[in-house]
Amino acid sequence: MTNEIIQQRLNEKFGEQLTEWEAQYGLLSFTAPSDMNLKVMQFLYDDEQMRFRFLTDLTAVHYPDRKGEELCIVYHLHNLVDNVRLRFKVYVPVEKPDVFTVTQRFSAANWMERETYDFFGVNFIGHPNLIRILNVDEMDYFPMRKEYEMEDPTRRDKDNEMFGR
């Protein structure tokens, strides 16, 4: 199983809807529209040639400069039979960060989706228990979004020389 075969099979099934193909360090990566995440995941799981039946990781990345696509949900899948991995991404706007849950296909996605919701605010539609998992329930923001200063610019107790500035 090669990256070329995977890309060919996915293009046969979904055509031009899949974009941003790249293979950094041998890891095939591609992007799909957010409303297609379940269809793509189902195909990758069910197809007897693909067999991506292990969800290694699920997280998000905040790109504040990508207007209308600020949040990127990233799935890492593994075909254990052929020992092949791939990265699958979908982008959603920060104003409406909705994407379908994959917990029906991958039970391990339950906690990963809750963590992604907790830190980035991604709303996984159909998730059985989408509540905060690590942060306090009263929190009204999502701490991993790049919406805040990295440090307080008003602090006077820092010696910039100690921080390489």
PDB file of C-alpha atoms in Angstrom:
ATOM      1  CA  MET A   1       0.000   0.000   0.000  1.00  0.00           C
ATOM      2  CA  THR A   2       1.591   3.252  -1.156  1.00  0.00           C
ATOM      3  CA  ASN A   3       0.590   6.897  -0.834  1.00  0.00           C
ATOM      4  CA  GLU A   4      -0.071   6.972  -4.585  1.00  0.00           C
ATOM      5  CA  ILE A   5      -2.539   4.072  -4.345  1.00  0.00           C
ATOM      6  CA  ILE A   6      -4.315   5.704  -1.380  1.00  0.00           C
ATOM      7  CA  GLN A   7      -4.585   9.020  -3.217  1.00  0.00           C
ATOM      8  CA  GLN A   8      -5.823   7.294  -6.371  1.00  0.00           C
ATOM      9  CA  ARG A   9      -8.520   5.338  -4.477  1.00  0.00           C
ATOM     10  CA  LEU A  10      -9.688   8.468  -2.649  1.00  0.00           C
ATOM     11  CA  ASN A  11      -9.775  10.489  -5.885  1.00  0.00           C
ATOM     12  CA  GLU A  12     -11.800   7.735  -7.573  1.00  0.00           C
ATOM     13  CA  LYS A  13     -14.341   7.878  -4.754  1.00  0.00           C
ATOM     14  CA  PHE A  14     -14.481  11.614  -3.961  1.00  0.00           C
ATOM     15  CA  GLY A  15     -12.907  13.337  -6.965  1.00  0.00           C
ATOM     16  CA  GLU A  16     -11.969  16.998  -6.736  1.00  0.00           C
ATOM     17  CA  GLN A  17     -13.566  17.417  -3.296  1.00  0.00           C
ATOM     18  CA  LEU A  18     -10.326  16.316  -1.624  1.00  0.00           C
ATOM     19  CA  THR A  19      -7.559  18.917  -1.794  1.00  0.00           C
ATOM     20  CA  GLU A  20      -4.201  19.990  -0.331  1.00  0.00           C
ATOM     21  CA  TRP A  21      -2.486  16.689  -1.049  1.00  0.00           C
ATOM     22  CA  GLU A  22       1.039  16.424   0.335  1.00  0.00           C
ATOM     23  CA  ALA A  23       3.369  13.778   1.718  1.00  0.00           C
ATOM     24  CA  GLN A  24       5.760  15.255   4.250  1.00  0.00           C
ATOM     25  CA  TYR A  25       8.246  12.684   5.528  1.00  0.00           C
ATOM     26  CA  GLY A  26       6.201   9.971   3.821  1.00  0.00           C
ATOM     27  CA  LEU A  27       2.960  10.805   5.702  1.00  0.00           C
ATOM     28  CA  LEU A  28       0.141  11.400   3.218  1.00  0.00           C
ATOM     29  CA  SER A  29      -2.037  14.359   4.142  1.00  0.00           C
ATOM     30  CA  PHE A  30      -5.185  15.768   2.521  1.00  0.00           C
ATOM     31  CA  THR A  31      -8.143  18.044   3.221  1.00  0.00           C
ATOM     32  CA  ALA A  32     -11.871  17.507   2.724  1.00  0.00           C
ATOM     33  CA  PRO A  33     -14.924  19.740   3.229  1.00  0.00           C
ATOM     34  CA  SER A  34     -16.147  19.602   6.834  1.00  0.00           C
ATOM     35  CA  ASP A  35     -19.518  18.111   5.908  1.00  0.00           C
ATOM     36  CA  MET A  36     -17.748  15.123   4.322  1.00  0.00           C
ATOM     37  CA  ASN A  37     -15.648  14.000   7.285  1.00  0.00           C
ATOM     38  CA  LEU A  38     -17.914  11.020   8.075  1.00  0.00           C
ATOM     39  CA  LYS A  39     -18.108   9.874   4.452  1.00  0.00           C
ATOM     40  CA  VAL A  40     -14.336   9.949   4.056  1.00  0.00           C
ATOM     41  CA  MET A  41     -13.736   8.232   7.406  1.00  0.00           C
ATOM     42  CA  GLN A  42     -16.305   5.544   6.590  1.00  0.00           C
ATOM     43  CA  PHE A  43     -14.685   4.864   3.228  1.00  0.00           C
ATOM     44  CA  LEU A  44     -11.196   4.694   4.761  1.00  0.00           C
ATOM     45  CA  TYR A  45     -12.496   2.244   7.369  1.00  0.00           C
ATOM     46  CA  ASP A  46     -14.740   0.006   5.252  1.00  0.00           C
ATOM     47  CA  ASP A  47     -12.816  -0.260   1.997  1.00  0.00           C
ATOM     48  CA  GLU A  48     -11.010  -3.626   1.927  1.00  0.00           C
ATOM     49  CA  GLN A  49      -7.983  -2.124   0.226  1.00  0.00           C
ATOM     50  CA  MET A  50      -7.688   0.891   2.553  1.00  0.00           C
ATOM     51  CA  ARG A  51      -8.389  -0.659   6.014  1.00  0.00           C
ATOM     52  CA  PHE A  52      -7.672   2.468   8.125  1.00  0.00           C
ATOM     53  CA  ARG A  53      -9.300   1.079  11.245  1.00  0.00           C
ATOM     54  CA  PHE A  54      -7.259   2.694  14.007  1.00  0.00           C
ATOM     55  CA  LEU A  55      -7.728   6.334  14.986  1.00  0.00           C
ATOM     56  CA  THR A  56      -4.324   7.303  16.350  1.00  0.00           C
ATOM     57  CA  ASP A  57      -5.096  10.913  17.180  1.00  0.00           C
ATOM     58  CA  LEU A  58      -7.682  13.632  16.788  1.00  0.00           C
ATOM     59  CA  THR A  59      -7.042  17.285  17.608  1.00  0.00           C
ATOM     60  CA  ALA A  60      -7.435  20.799  16.253  1.00  0.00           C
ATOM     61  CA  VAL A  61      -5.263  23.741  15.259  1.00  0.00           C
ATOM     62  CA  HIS A  62      -6.277  27.387  15.322  1.00  0.00           C
ATOM     63  CA  TYR A  63      -5.259  29.455  12.283  1.00  0.00           C
ATOM     64  CA  PRO A  64      -6.613  32.950  13.063  1.00  0.00           C
ATOM     65  CA  ASP A  65      -5.449  34.339   9.685  1.00  0.00           C
ATOM     66  CA  ARG A  66      -7.467  31.852   7.578  1.00  0.00           C
ATOM     67  CA  LYS A  67     -10.767  33.717   7.360  1.00  0.00           C
ATOM     68  CA  GLY A  68     -13.714  31.323   7.321  1.00  0.00           C
ATOM     69  CA  GLU A  69     -11.407  28.351   8.040  1.00  0.00           C
ATOM     70  CA  GLU A  70      -9.898  29.322  11.377  1.00  0.00           C
ATOM     71  CA  LEU A  71     -10.185  25.907  13.031  1.00  0.00           C
ATOM     72  CA  CYS A  72      -8.629  22.811  11.498  1.00  0.00           C
ATOM     73  CA  ILE A  73      -9.692  19.399  12.830  1.00  0.00           C
ATOM     74  CA  VAL A  74      -6.890  16.893  12.265  1.00  0.00           C
ATOM     75  CA  TYR A  75      -7.357  13.106  12.212  1.00  0.00           C
ATOM     76  CA  HIS A  76      -4.438  10.655  12.171  1.00  0.00           C
ATOM     77  CA  LEU A  77      -5.394   7.186  10.958  1.00  0.00           C
ATOM     78  CA  HIS A  78      -3.403   3.961  10.811  1.00  0.00           C
ATOM     79  CA  ASN A  79      -3.791   0.889   8.623  1.00  0.00           C
ATOM     80  CA  LEU A  80      -2.332  -1.749  10.949  1.00  0.00           C
ATOM     81  CA  VAL A  81      -2.290  -4.501   8.321  1.00  0.00           C
ATOM     82  CA  ASP A  82      -0.063  -2.617   5.861  1.00  0.00           C
ATOM     83  CA  ASN A  83       1.492  -0.336   8.521  1.00  0.00           C
ATOM     84  CA  VAL A  84       0.480   2.847   6.700  1.00  0.00           C
ATOM     85  CA  ARG A  85      -0.542   6.130   8.301  1.00  0.00           C
ATOM     86  CA  LEU A  86      -2.297   9.192   6.958  1.00  0.00           C
ATOM     87  CA  ARG A  87      -3.441  12.639   8.066  1.00  0.00           C
ATOM     88  CA  PHE A  88      -6.903  13.901   7.216  1.00  0.00           C
ATOM     89  CA  LYS A  89      -7.942  17.521   7.832  1.00  0.00           C
ATOM     90  CA  VAL A  90     -11.165  19.517   7.732  1.00  0.00           C
ATOM     91  CA  TYR A  91     -11.508  23.271   8.242  1.00  0.00           C
ATOM     92  CA  VAL A  92     -14.414  25.056   9.943  1.00  0.00           C
ATOM     93  CA  PRO A  93     -15.099  28.716  10.718  1.00  0.00           C
ATOM     94  CA  VAL A  94     -14.581  29.817  14.312  1.00  0.00           C
ATOM     95  CA  GLU A  95     -18.095  31.351  14.314  1.00  0.00           C
ATOM     96  CA  LYS A  96     -19.685  27.963  13.573  1.00  0.00           C
ATOM     97  CA  PRO A  97     -17.180  25.244  14.493  1.00  0.00           C
ATOM     98  CA  ASP A  98     -19.448  22.279  13.692  1.00  0.00           C
ATOM     99  CA  VAL A  99     -18.238  18.899  12.446  1.00  0.00           C
ATOM    100  CA  PHE A 100     -19.815  15.451  12.720  1.00  0.00           C
ATOM    101  CA  THR A 101     -18.624  13.126  15.463  1.00  0.00           C
ATOM    102  CA  VAL A 102     -16.778   9.928  14.545  1.00  0.00           C
ATOM    103  CA  THR A 103     -17.503   8.191  17.864  1.00  0.00           C
ATOM    104  CA  GLN A 104     -19.847   5.678  16.181  1.00  0.00           C
ATOM    105  CA  ARG A 105     -16.938   4.386  14.094  1.00  0.00           C
ATOM    106  CA  PHE A 106     -14.060   4.925  16.554  1.00  0.00           C
ATOM    107  CA  SER A 107     -14.926   4.672  20.247  1.00  0.00           C
ATOM    108  CA  ALA A 108     -11.537   6.178  21.146  1.00  0.00           C
ATOM    109  CA  ALA A 109     -12.716   9.412  19.519  1.00  0.00           C
ATOM    110  CA  ASN A 110     -15.029  10.014  22.486  1.00  0.00           C
ATOM    111  CA  TRP A 111     -12.388  11.476  24.791  1.00  0.00           C
ATOM    112  CA  MET A 112     -10.329  12.981  21.960  1.00  0.00           C
ATOM    113  CA  GLU A 113     -13.360  14.923  20.722  1.00  0.00           C
ATOM    114  CA  ARG A 114     -14.177  16.067  24.249  1.00  0.00           C
ATOM    115  CA  GLU A 115     -10.616  17.323  24.693  1.00  0.00           C
ATOM    116  CA  THR A 116     -10.723  19.101  21.327  1.00  0.00           C
ATOM    117  CA  TYR A 117     -14.013  20.720  22.306  1.00  0.00           C
ATOM    118  CA  ASP A 118     -12.615  21.694  25.705  1.00  0.00           C
ATOM    119  CA  PHE A 119      -9.532  23.441  24.327  1.00  0.00           C
ATOM    120  CA  PHE A 120     -10.632  24.680  20.878  1.00  0.00           C
ATOM    121  CA  GLY A 121     -14.442  24.867  21.022  1.00  0.00           C
ATOM    122  CA  VAL A 122     -15.109  22.473  18.142  1.00  0.00           C
ATOM    123  CA  ASN A 123     -18.725  21.294  18.300  1.00  0.00           C
ATOM    124  CA  PHE A 124     -18.875  17.595  17.396  1.00  0.00           C
ATOM    125  CA  ILE A 125     -22.447  17.089  16.213  1.00  0.00           C
ATOM    126  CA  GLY A 126     -23.922  13.836  17.539  1.00  0.00           C
ATOM    127  CA  HIS A 127     -21.312  13.297  20.263  1.00  0.00           C
ATOM    128  CA  PRO A 128     -22.878  11.304  23.145  1.00  0.00           C
ATOM    129  CA  ASN A 129     -21.452  13.497  25.955  1.00  0.00           C
ATOM    130  CA  LEU A 130     -19.767  16.642  24.659  1.00  0.00           C
ATOM    131  CA  ILE A 131     -18.789  18.354  27.917  1.00  0.00           C
ATOM    132  CA  ARG A 132     -15.514  19.724  29.232  1.00  0.00           C
ATOM    133  CA  ILE A 133     -13.048  17.023  30.211  1.00  0.00           C
ATOM    134  CA  LEU A 134     -10.009  18.850  31.662  1.00  0.00           C
ATOM    135  CA  ASN A 135     -11.002  22.473  32.254  1.00  0.00           C
ATOM    136  CA  VAL A 136     -13.596  23.701  34.744  1.00  0.00           C
ATOM    137  CA  ASP A 137     -17.206  23.793  33.576  1.00  0.00           C
ATOM    138  CA  GLU A 138     -17.495  27.542  34.282  1.00  0.00           C
ATOM    139  CA  MET A 139     -14.860  28.396  31.698  1.00  0.00           C
ATOM    140  CA  ASP A 140     -16.374  30.591  28.985  1.00  0.00           C
ATOM    141  CA  TYR A 141     -13.447  30.522  26.558  1.00  0.00           C
ATOM    142  CA  PHE A 142     -11.239  27.985  24.805  1.00  0.00           C
ATOM    143  CA  PRO A 143      -7.607  28.315  25.946  1.00  0.00           C
ATOM    144  CA  MET A 144      -5.796  26.827  22.926  1.00  0.00           C
ATOM    145  CA  ARG A 145      -7.171  29.386  20.504  1.00  0.00           C
ATOM    146  CA  LYS A 146      -4.693  32.058  19.542  1.00  0.00           C
ATOM    147  CA  GLU A 147      -6.871  34.883  20.824  1.00  0.00           C
ATOM    148  CA  TYR A 148      -4.730  36.031  23.739  1.00  0.00           C
ATOM    149  CA  GLU A 149      -1.330  37.609  24.285  1.00  0.00           C
ATOM    150  CA  MET A 150       1.390  35.076  25.046  1.00  0.00           C
ATOM    151  CA  GLU A 151       2.557  37.152  27.980  1.00  0.00           C
ATOM    152  CA  ASP A 152       1.508  40.270  29.836  1.00  0.00           C
ATOM    153  CA  PRO A 153       3.193  43.270  28.136  1.00  0.00           C
ATOM    154  CA  THR A 154       2.716  45.421  31.254  1.00  0.00           C
ATOM    155  CA  ARG A 155       4.951  43.312  33.518  1.00  0.00           C
ATOM    156  CA  ARG A 156       8.031  45.151  34.734  1.00  0.00           C
ATOM    157  CA  ASP A 157       9.644  42.341  36.743  1.00  0.00           C
ATOM    158  CA  LYS A 158      11.165  40.601  33.727  1.00  0.00           C
ATOM    159  CA  ASP A 159      14.724  41.105  32.637  1.00  0.00           C
ATOM    160  CA  ASN A 160      14.631  40.849  28.846  1.00  0.00           C
ATOM    161  CA  GLU A 161      18.313  39.957  28.802  1.00  0.00           C
ATOM    162  CA  MET A 162      17.476  36.697  30.621  1.00  0.00           C
ATOM    163  CA  PHE A 163      15.006  35.786  27.873  1.00  0.00           C
ATOM    164  CA  GLY A 164      17.331  36.424  24.948  1.00  0.00           C
ATOM    165  CA  ARG A 165      15.736  39.715  23.968  1.00  0.00           C
TER     166      ARG A 165
END
